[in-house]
Tab-separated table of C-alpha atoms in Angstrom:
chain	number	residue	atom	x	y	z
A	1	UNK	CA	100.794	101.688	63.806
A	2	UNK	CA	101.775	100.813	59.974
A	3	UNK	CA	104.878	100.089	58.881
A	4	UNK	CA	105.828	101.540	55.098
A	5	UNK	CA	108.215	99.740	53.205
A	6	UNK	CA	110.434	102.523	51.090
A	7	UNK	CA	112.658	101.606	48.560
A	8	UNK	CA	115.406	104.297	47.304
A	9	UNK	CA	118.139	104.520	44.811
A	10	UNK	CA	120.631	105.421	46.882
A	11	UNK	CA	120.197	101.788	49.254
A	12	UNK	CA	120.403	98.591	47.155
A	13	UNK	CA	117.952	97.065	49.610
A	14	UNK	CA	114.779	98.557	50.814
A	15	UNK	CA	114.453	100.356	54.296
A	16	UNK	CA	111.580	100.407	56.594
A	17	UNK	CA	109.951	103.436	58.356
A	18	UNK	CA	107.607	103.421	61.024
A	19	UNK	CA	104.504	105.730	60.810
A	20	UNK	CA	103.012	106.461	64.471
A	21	UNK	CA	99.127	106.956	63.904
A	22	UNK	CA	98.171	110.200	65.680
A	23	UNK	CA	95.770	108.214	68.180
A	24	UNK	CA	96.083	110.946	71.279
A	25	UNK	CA	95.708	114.570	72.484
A	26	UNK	CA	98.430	115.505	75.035
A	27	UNK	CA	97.225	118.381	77.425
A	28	UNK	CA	99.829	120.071	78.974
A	29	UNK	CA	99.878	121.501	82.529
A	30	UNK	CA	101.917	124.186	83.199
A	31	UNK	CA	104.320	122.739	85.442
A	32	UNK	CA	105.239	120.016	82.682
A	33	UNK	CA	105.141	122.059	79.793
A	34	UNK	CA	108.767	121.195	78.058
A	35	UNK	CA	108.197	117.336	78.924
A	36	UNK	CA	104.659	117.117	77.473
A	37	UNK	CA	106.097	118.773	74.018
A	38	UNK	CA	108.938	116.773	73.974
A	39	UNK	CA	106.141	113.607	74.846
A	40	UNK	CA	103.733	114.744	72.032
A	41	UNK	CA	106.636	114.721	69.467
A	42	UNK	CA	107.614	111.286	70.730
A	43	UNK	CA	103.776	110.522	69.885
A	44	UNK	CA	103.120	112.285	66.762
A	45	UNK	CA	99.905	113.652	68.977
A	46	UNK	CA	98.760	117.095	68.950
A	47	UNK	CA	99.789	119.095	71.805
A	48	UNK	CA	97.083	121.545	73.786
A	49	UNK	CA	98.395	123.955	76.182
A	50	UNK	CA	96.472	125.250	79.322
A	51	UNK	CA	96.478	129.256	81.046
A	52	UNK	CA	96.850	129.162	84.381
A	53	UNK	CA	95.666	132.613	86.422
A	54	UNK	CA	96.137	132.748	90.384
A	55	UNK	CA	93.799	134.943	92.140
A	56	UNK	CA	94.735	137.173	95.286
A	57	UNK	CA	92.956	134.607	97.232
A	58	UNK	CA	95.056	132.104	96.077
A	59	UNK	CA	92.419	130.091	93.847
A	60	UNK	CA	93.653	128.316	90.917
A	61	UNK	CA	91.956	129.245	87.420
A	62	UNK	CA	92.897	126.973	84.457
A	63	UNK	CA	92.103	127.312	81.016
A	64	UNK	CA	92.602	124.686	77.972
A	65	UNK	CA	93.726	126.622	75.291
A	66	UNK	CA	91.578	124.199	72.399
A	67	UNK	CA	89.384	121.249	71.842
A	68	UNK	CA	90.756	117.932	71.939
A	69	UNK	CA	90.369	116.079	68.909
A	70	UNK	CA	91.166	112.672	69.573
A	71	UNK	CA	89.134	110.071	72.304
A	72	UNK	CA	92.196	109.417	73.719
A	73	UNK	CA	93.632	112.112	75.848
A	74	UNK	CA	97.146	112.296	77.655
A	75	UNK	CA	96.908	115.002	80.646
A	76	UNK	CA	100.675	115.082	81.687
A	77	UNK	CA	101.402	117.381	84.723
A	78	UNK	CA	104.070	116.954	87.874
A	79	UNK	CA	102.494	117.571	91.111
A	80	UNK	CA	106.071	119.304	92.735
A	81	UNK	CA	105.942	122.271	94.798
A	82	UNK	CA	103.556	124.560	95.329
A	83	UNK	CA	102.115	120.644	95.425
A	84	UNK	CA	98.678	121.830	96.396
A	85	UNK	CA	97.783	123.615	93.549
A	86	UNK	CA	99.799	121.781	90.892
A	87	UNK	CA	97.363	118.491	92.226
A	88	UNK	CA	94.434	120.472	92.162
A	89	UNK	CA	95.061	122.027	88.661
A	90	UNK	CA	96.404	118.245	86.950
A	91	UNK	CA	92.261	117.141	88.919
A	92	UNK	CA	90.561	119.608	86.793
A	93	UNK	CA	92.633	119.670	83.450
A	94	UNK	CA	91.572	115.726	83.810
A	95	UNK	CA	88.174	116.627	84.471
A	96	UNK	CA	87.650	118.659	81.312
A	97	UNK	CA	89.563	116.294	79.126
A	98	UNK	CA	86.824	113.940	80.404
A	99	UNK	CA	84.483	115.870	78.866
A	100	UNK	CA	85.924	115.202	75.447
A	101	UNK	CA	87.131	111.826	75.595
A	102	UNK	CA	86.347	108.127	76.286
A	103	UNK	CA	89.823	107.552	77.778
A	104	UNK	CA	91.746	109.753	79.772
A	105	UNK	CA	95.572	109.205	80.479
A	106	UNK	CA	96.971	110.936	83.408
A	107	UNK	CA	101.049	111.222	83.278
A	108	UNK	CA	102.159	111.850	86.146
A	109	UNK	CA	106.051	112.310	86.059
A	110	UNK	CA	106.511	113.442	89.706
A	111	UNK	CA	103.778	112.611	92.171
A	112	UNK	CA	103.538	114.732	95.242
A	113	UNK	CA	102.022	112.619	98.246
A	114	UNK	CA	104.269	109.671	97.399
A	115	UNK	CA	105.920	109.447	100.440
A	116	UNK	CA	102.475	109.540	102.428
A	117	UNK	CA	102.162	106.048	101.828
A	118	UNK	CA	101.009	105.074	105.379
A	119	UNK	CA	100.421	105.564	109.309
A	120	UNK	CA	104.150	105.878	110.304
A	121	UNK	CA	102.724	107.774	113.348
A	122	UNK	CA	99.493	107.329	115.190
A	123	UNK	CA	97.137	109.374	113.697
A	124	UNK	CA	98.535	110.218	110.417
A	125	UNK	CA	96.606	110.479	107.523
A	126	UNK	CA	97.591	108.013	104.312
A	127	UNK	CA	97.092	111.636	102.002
A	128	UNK	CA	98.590	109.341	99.073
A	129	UNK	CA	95.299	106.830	99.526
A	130	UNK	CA	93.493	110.283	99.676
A	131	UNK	CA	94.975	111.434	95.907
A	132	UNK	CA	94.763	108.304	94.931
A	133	UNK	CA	90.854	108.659	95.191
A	134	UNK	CA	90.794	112.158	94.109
A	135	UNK	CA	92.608	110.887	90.449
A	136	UNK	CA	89.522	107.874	90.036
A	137	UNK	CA	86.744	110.324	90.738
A	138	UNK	CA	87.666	113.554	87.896
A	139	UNK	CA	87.651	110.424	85.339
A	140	UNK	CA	91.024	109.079	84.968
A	141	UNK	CA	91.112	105.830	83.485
A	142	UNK	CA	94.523	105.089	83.508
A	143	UNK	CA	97.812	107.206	85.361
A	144	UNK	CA	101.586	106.781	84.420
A	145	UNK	CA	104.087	107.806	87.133
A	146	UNK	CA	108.099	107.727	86.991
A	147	UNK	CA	109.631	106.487	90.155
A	148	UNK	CA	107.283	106.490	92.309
A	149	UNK	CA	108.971	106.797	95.695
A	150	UNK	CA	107.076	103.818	97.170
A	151	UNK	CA	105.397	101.228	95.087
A	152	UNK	CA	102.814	100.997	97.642
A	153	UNK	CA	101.200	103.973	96.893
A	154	UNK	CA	100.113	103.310	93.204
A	155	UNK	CA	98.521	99.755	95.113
A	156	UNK	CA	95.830	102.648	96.237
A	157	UNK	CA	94.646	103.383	92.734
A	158	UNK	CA	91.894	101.366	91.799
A	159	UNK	CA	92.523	102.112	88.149
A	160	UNK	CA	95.341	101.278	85.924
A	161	UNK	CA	98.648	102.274	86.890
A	162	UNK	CA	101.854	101.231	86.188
A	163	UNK	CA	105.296	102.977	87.403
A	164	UNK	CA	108.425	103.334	84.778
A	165	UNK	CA	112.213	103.702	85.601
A	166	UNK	CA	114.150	106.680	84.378
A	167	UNK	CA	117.178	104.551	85.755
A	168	UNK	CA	117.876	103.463	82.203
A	169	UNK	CA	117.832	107.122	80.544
A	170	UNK	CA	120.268	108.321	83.201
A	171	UNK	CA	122.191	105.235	82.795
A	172	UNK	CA	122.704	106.170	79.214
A	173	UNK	CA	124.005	109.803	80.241
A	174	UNK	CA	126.301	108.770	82.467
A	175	UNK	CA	127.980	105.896	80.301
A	176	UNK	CA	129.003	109.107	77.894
A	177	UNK	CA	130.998	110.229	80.960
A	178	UNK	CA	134.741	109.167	81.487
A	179	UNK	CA	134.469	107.883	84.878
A	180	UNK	CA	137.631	106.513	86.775
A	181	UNK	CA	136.272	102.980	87.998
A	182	UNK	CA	132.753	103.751	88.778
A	183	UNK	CA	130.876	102.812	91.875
A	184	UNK	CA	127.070	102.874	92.265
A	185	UNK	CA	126.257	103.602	95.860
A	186	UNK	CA	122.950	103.567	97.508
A	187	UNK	CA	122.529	106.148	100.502
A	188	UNK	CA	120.505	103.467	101.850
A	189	UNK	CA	118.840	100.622	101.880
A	190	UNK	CA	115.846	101.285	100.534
A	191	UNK	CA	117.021	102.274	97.476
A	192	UNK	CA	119.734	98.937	97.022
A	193	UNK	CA	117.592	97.551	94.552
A	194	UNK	CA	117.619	101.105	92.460
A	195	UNK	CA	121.540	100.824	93.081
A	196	UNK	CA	122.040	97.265	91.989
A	197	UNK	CA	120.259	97.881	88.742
A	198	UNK	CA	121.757	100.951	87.653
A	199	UNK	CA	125.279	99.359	88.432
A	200	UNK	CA	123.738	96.270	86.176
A	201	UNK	CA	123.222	98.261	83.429
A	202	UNK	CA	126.449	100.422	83.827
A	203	UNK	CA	128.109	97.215	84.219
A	204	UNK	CA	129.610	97.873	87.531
A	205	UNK	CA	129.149	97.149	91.118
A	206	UNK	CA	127.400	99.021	93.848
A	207	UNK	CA	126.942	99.127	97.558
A	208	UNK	CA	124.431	100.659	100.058
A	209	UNK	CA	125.115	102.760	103.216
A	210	UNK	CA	122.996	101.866	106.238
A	211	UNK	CA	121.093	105.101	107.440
A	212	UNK	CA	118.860	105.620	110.631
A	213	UNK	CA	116.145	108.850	110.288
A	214	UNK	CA	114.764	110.173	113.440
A	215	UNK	CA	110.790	110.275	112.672
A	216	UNK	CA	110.045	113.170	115.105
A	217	UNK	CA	113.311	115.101	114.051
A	218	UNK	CA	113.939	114.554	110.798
A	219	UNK	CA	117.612	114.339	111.208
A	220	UNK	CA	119.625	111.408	109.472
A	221	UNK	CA	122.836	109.776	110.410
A	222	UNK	CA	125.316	107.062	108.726
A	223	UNK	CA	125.256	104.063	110.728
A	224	UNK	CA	127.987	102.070	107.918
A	225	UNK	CA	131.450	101.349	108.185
A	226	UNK	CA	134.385	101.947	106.334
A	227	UNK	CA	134.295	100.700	102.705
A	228	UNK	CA	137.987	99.414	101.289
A	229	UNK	CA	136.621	99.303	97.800
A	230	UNK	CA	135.827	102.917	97.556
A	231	UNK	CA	139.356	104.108	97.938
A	232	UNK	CA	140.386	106.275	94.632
A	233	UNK	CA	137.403	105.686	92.537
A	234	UNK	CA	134.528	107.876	91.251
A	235	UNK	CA	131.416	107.473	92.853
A	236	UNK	CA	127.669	107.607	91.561
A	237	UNK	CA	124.978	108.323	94.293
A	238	UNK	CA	121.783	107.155	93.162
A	239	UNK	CA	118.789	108.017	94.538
A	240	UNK	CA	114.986	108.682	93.785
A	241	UNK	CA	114.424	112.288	94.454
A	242	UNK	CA	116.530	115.030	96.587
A	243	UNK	CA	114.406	117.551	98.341
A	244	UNK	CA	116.484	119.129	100.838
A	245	UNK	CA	119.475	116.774	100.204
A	246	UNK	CA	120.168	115.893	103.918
A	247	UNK	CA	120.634	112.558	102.839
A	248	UNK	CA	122.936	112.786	99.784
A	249	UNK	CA	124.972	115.275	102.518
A	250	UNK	CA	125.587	113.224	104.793
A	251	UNK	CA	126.174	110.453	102.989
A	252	UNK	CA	128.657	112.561	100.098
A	253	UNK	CA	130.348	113.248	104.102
A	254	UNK	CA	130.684	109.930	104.931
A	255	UNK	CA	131.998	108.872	101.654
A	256	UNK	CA	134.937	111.645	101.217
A	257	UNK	CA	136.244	110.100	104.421
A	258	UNK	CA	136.851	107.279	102.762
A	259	UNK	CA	139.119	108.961	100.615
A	260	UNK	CA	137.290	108.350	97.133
A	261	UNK	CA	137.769	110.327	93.823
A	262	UNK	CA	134.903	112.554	92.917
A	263	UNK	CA	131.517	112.083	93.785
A	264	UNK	CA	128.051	112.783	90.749
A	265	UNK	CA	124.704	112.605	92.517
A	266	UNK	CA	122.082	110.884	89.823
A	267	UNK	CA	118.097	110.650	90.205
A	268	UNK	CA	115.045	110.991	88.700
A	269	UNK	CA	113.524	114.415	90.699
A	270	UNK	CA	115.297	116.942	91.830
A	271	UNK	CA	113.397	119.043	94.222
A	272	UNK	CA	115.876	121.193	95.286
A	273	UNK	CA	114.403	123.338	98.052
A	274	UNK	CA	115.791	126.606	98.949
A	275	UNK	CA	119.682	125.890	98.970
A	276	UNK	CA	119.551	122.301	98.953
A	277	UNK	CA	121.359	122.478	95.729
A	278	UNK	CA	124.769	124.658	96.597
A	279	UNK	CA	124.922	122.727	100.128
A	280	UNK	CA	125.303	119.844	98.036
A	281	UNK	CA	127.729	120.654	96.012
A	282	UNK	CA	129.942	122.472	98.996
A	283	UNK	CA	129.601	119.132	100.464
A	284	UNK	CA	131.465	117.632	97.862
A	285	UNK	CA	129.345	116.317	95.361
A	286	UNK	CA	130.953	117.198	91.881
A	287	UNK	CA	127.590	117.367	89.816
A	288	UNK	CA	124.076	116.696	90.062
A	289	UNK	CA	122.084	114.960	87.053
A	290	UNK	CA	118.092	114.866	87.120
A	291	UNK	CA	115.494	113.968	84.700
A	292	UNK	CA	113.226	116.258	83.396
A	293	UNK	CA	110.754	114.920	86.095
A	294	UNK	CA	111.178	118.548	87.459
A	295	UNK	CA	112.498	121.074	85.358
A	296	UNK	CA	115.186	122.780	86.130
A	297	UNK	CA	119.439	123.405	85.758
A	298	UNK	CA	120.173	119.844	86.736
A	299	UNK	CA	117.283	118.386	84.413
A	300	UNK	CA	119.647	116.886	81.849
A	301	UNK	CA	118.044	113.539	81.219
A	302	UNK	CA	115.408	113.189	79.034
A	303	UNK	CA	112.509	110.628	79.780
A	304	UNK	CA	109.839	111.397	77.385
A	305	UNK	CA	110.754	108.122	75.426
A	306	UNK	CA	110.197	105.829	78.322
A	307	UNK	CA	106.704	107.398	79.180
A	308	UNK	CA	106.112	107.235	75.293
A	309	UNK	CA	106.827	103.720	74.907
A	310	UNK	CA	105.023	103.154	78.331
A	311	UNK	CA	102.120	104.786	77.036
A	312	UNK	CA	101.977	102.714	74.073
């Protein structure tokens, strides 16, 4: 990086710009293509697309559309649904970037797998320790991931890693918002200390419900009480991701009973299955704001600045 020192008529003292050395290649998988444009901007870095062709027998055939120029090499793919193949085509676009470079940066803004982060159940296989292994052995030599949905599965990498909050970039969207006395709330516990910060930097409080899962069933129920300080204020439900949005249901349920003001659903990937999206909403929720994790009609937020300056 070199920093130019410019000095123009029109200021009576000089001004300083900041020239980014093109030092990468960003390869873009096809599930990430917006993000990793928006990422090689950030970057100044050239930008290589890939071709992806599915035969009838389901096999995955990618293509890199041009030679990377640059030792350093960003490979920047989500692994959301169909997970399987998005994993297996991220594995080989890292595999031939290997083949170019002496460093190969795997951005991972959604990992699939995440929440496979141990035996909850006799038997079960840790699949995240499994991907984890997969990443090291195609060459990666270093792998970015955005809220991670349990810090214990980046502990199986044995390579670099290193997790970034989109909390702050959502943060920033919803401070542009004229909220009537804002409460961050947690739909559990887990997620407090995602609740506490975003409510730091919003400069507000939060709370957390209390939430039991049934691990055979699936099914989730509110175990909290009533709430006094919710009464007539807008609420922000933060969470990680939203796949089928059982969780943000119930808990949007539980907290219209307590006679609040409207109710915006923030976090970093929206999954979305099927319908998840309009039960949400029917259930109360006013809007839903996502990153760009996933894209998609909710993918508002913009995080290719945090996994730029993370990169860097």
């Amino acid at each position: 990086m070199k920093v130019l020192t410019i000095i123009s008529s029109k200021f009576k003292k000089p001004f300083f710009v900041v020239e980014l050395l093109t030092k990468f290649t960003v390869i873009s998988g096809t599930s990430s293509e917006e993000l990793a444009k928006k990422l090689a901007k950030k970057l100044g870095a050239n930008l290589l697309k890939s071709q992806l062709r599915i035969f009838p027998d389901g096999e995955s055939k990618i293509t890199l559309k041009g030679i990377p120029q640059k030792n350093k090499i960003i490979v920047i793919q989500s692994t959301y649904p169909p997970v399987d193949e998005n994993l297996i085509q991220t594995l080989s676009l890292i595999s031939k970037a290997k083949e170019y470079g002496t460093e190969v940066i795997a951005v991972i803004p959604y990992m699939g797998y995440a929440r496979q982060d141990r035996e909850f159940l006799p038997g079960e296989i840790i699949t995240m320790k499994v991907v984890a292994n997969l990443f090291k052995s195609v060459g990666t030599t270093r792998i970015i991931v955005v809220d991670i949905h349990s810090m214990l599965g980046l502990k199986y990498f044995n390579i670099k890693s290193e997790n970034v909050s989109a909390v702050p970039d959502l943060v920033k969207y919803f401070s542009k918002l004229k909220l009537k006395n804002p409460l961050v709330v947690s739909p559990d516990r887990g997620g407090k200390e995602r609740a506490k910060e975003f409510a730091r930097l919003l400069n507000t409080e939060y709370i957390f419900l209390e939430k039991q899962r049934d691990r055979n069933t699936g099914k989730v129920k509110i175990k909290s009480t009533n709430f006094d300080e919710i009464v007539d204020r807008d609420l922000i439900l933060v969470d990680d991701m939203i796949s089928t949005g059982g969780s943000i249901i119930k808990a949007t349920e539980f907290l219209k009973k307590q006679k609040c003001n409207k109710i915006f659903v923030a976090c970093t990937h929206a999954l979305l299955r099927n319908d998840a999206k309009e039960k949400i909403i029917k259930s109360g929720v006013t809007k839903i704001i996502s990153t760009n994790t996933i894209p998609g009609k909710t993918s508002v937020v913009d995080i290719s600045g945090t996994i730029a300056k993370a990169i860097i």
